[in-house]
GROMACS .gro file of C-alpha atoms in nm:
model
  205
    1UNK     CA    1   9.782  11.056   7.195
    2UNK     CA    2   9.771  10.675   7.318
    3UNK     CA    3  10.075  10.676   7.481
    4UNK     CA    4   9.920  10.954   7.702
    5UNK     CA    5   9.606  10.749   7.759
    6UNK     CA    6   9.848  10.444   7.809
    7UNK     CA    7   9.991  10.631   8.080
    8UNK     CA    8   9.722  10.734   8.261
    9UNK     CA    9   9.562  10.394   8.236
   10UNK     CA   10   9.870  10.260   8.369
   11UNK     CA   11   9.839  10.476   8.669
   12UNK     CA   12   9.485  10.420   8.729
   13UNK     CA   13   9.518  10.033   8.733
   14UNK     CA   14   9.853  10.019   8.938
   15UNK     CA   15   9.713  10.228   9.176
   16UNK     CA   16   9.377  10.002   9.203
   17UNK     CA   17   9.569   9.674   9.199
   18UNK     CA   18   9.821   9.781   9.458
   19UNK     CA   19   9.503   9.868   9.678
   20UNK     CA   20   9.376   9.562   9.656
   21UNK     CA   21   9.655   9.361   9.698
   22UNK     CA   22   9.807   9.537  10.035
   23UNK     CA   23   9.638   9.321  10.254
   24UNK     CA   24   9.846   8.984  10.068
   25UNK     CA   25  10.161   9.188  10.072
   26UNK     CA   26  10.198   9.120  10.450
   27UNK     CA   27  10.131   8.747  10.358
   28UNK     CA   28  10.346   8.711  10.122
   29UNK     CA   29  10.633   8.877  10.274
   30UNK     CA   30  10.574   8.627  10.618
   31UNK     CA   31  10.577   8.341  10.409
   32UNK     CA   32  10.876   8.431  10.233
   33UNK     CA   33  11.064   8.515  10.604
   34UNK     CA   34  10.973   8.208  10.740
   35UNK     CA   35  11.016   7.951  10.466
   36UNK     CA   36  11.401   8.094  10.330
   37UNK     CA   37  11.705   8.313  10.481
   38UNK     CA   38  11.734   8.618  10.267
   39UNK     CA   39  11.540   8.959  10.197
   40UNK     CA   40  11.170   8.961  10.135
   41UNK     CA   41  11.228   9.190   9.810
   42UNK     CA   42  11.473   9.151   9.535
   43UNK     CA   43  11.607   9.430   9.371
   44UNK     CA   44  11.795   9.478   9.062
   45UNK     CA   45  11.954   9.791   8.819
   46UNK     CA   46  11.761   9.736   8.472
   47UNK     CA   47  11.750   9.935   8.160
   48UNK     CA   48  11.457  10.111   8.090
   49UNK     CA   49  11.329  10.356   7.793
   50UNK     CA   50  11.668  10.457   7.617
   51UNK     CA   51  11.850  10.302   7.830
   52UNK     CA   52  11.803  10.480   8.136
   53UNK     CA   53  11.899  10.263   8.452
   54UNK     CA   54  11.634  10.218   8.707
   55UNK     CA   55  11.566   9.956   8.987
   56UNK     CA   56  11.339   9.701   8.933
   57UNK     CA   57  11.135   9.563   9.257
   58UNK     CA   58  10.999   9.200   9.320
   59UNK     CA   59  10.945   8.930   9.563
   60UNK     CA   60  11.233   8.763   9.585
   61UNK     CA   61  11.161   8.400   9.491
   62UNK     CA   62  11.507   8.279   9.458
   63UNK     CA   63  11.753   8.096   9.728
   64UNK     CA   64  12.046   8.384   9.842
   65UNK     CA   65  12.351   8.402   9.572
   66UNK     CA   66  12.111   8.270   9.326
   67UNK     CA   67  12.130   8.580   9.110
   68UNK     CA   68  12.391   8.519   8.849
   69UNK     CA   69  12.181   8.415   8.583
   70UNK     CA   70  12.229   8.277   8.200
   71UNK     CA   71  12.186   8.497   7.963
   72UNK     CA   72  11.833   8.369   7.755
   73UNK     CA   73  11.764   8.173   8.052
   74UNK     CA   74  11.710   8.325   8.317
   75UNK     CA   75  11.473   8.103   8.522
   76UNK     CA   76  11.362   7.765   8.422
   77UNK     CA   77  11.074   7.587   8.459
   78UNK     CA   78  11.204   7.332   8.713
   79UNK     CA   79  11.520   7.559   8.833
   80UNK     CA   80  11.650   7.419   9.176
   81UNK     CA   81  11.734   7.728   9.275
   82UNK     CA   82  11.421   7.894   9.357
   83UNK     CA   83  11.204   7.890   9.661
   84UNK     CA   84  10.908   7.601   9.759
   85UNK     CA   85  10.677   7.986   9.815
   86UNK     CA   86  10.898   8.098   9.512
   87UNK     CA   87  10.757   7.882   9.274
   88UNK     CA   88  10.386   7.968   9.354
   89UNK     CA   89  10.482   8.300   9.357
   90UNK     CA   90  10.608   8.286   8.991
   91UNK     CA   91  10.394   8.083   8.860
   92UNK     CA   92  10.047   8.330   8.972
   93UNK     CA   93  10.325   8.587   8.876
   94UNK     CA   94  10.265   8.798   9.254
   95UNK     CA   95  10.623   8.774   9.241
   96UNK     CA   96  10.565   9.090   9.012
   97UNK     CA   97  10.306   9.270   9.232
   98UNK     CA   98  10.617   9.532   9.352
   99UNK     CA   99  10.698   9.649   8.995
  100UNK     CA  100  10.349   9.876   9.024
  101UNK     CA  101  10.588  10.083   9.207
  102UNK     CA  102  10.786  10.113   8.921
  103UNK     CA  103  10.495  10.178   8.701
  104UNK     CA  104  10.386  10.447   8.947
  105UNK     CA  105  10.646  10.562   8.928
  106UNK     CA  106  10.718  10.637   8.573
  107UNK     CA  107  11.004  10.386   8.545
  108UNK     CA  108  10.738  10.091   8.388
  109UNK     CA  109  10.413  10.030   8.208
  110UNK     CA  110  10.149   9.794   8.247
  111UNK     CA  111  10.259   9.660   7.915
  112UNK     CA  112  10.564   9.657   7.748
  113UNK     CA  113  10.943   9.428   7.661
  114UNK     CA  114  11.041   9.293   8.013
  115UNK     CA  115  11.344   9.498   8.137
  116UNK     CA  116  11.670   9.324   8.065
  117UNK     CA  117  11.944   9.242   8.296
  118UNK     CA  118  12.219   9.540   8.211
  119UNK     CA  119  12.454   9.346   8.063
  120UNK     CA  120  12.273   9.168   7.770
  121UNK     CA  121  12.305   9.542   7.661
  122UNK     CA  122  12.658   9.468   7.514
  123UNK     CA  123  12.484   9.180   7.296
  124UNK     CA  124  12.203   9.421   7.132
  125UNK     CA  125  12.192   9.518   6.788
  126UNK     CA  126  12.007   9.833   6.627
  127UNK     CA  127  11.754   9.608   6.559
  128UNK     CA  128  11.728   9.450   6.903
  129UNK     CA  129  11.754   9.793   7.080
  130UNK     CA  130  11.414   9.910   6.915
  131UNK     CA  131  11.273   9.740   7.245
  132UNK     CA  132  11.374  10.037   7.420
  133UNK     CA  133  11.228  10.282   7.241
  134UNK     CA  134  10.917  10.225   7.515
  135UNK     CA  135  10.890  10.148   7.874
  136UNK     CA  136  10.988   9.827   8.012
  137UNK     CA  137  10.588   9.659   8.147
  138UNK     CA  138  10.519   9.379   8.414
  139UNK     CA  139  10.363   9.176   8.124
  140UNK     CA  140  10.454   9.195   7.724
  141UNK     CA  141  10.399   8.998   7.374
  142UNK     CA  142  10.654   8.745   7.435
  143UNK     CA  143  10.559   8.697   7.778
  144UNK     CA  144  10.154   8.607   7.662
  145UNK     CA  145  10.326   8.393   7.338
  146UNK     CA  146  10.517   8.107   7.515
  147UNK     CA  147  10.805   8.291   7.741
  148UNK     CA  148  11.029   8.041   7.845
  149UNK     CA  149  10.907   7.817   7.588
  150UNK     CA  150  11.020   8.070   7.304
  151UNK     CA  151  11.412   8.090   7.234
  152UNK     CA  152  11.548   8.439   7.337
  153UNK     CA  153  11.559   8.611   6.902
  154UNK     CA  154  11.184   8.448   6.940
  155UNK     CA  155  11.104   8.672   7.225
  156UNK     CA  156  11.311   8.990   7.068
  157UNK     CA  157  11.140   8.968   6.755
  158UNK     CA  158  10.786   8.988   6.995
  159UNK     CA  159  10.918   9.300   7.190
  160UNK     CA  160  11.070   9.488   6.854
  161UNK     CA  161  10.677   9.374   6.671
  162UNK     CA  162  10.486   9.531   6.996
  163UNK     CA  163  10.694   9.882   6.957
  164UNK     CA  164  10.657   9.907   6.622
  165UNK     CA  165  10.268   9.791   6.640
  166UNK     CA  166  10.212   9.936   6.955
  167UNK     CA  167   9.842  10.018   7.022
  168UNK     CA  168   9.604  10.052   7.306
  169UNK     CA  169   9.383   9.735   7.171
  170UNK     CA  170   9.715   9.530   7.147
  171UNK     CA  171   9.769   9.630   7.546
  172UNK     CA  172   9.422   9.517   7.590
  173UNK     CA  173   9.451   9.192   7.420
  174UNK     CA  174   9.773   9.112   7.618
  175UNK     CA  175   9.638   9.169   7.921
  176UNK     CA  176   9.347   8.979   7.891
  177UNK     CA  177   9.547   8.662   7.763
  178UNK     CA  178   9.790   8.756   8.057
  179UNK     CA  179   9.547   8.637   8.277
  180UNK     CA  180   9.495   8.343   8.089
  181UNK     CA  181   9.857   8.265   8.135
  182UNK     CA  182   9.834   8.309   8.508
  183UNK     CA  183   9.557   8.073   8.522
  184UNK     CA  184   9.662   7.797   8.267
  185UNK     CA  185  10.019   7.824   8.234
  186UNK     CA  186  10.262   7.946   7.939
  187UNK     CA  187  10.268   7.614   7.811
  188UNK     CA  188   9.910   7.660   7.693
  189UNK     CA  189   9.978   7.955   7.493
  190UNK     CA  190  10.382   7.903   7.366
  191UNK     CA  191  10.397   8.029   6.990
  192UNK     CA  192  10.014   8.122   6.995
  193UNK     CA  193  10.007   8.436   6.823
  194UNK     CA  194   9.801   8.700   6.922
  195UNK     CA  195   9.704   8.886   6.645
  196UNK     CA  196   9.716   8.541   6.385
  197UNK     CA  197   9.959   8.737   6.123
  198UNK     CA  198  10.300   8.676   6.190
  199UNK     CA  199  10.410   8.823   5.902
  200UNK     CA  200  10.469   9.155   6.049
  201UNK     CA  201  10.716   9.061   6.310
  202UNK     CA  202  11.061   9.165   6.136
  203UNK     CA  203  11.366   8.916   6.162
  204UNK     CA  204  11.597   9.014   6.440
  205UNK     CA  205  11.982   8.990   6.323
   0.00000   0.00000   0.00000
């Protein structure tokens, strides 16, 4: 029964955010024409619930033939290779505005593991792959706990906890500290966990 009420709540607030965000899509997308060469979105194949491939939309906030990434770590805080308007844009996180789409779609939640470049597939383990047992979402548990401050098994263990502990008061709470990350910064909230037990979140092998 909540994942049908976290359904239709993710519909309900994708559809009002998108609303009220229209009029800085045209913004955005200017600024990110005139300040670097390239597309205004960047799009990308991702695995989503059991595995199945979708495209994931966003800003793009990266230089062109910036995309081959390191596995773990992806983006870094002071990476050279992204944008003077990509930088704002991932630090207030708009860079993620598109991916309502994808949660309008069906493709993406509200909350949930971030979706996974396809091939750090080949690395997962049984254990690992429990993070696909629900949709991919814009913001998660590891995301709220430290991100890029947290090792990548740190941020597994998060996603694998949040499916197996999933409930409709744990969305809550991480969206609420979500905005706290968008207004402080990660830093402020790396290894701060959110329900103060972390005694439940399993050992990923």
């Amino acid at each position: 029964m909540q994942i049908k009420f976290k359904r239709i709540f993710d519909i309900l607030l994708a559809a009002s955010v998108l609303l009220l965000f229209l009029p800085l899509w045209a913004i955005i997308a200017i600024l990110i024409k005139t300040t670097s060469k390239g597309p205004v979105f960047f799009l990308q194949e991702r695995p989503g619930m059991h595995r199945r491939i979708f495209k994931v939309y966003k800003f793009r906030t990266m230089k062109p033939g910036s995309h081959k990434m390191i596995k773990g770590q992806e983006v870094m805080k002071d990476d050279d290779r992204v944008t003077k308007i990509g930088k704002f844009l991932r630090r207030s996180k708009l860079d993620e505005i598109p991916q309502l789409l994808n949660v309008l779609k069906g493709e993406m939640s509200i909350v949930g593991p971030r979706p996974e470049r396809i091939d750090s597939l080949r690395d997962y383990t049984p254990e690992i792959s429990k993070r696909l047992n629900m949709k991919p979402g814009l913001t998660g548990l590891a995301q709220v706990s430290g991100n890029i401050y947290l090792s990548l098994i740190e941020r597994y263990k998060l996603d694998v906890y949040y499916v197996e502990n999933f409930t409709l008061f744990l969305d809550l709470k991480i969206i609420l500290r979500t905005i706290g990350v968008v207004l402080f910064g990660e830093d402020k909230f790396a290894k701060k966990d959110l329900n103060n037990d972390n005694s439940g979140i399993n050992e990923v092998k």
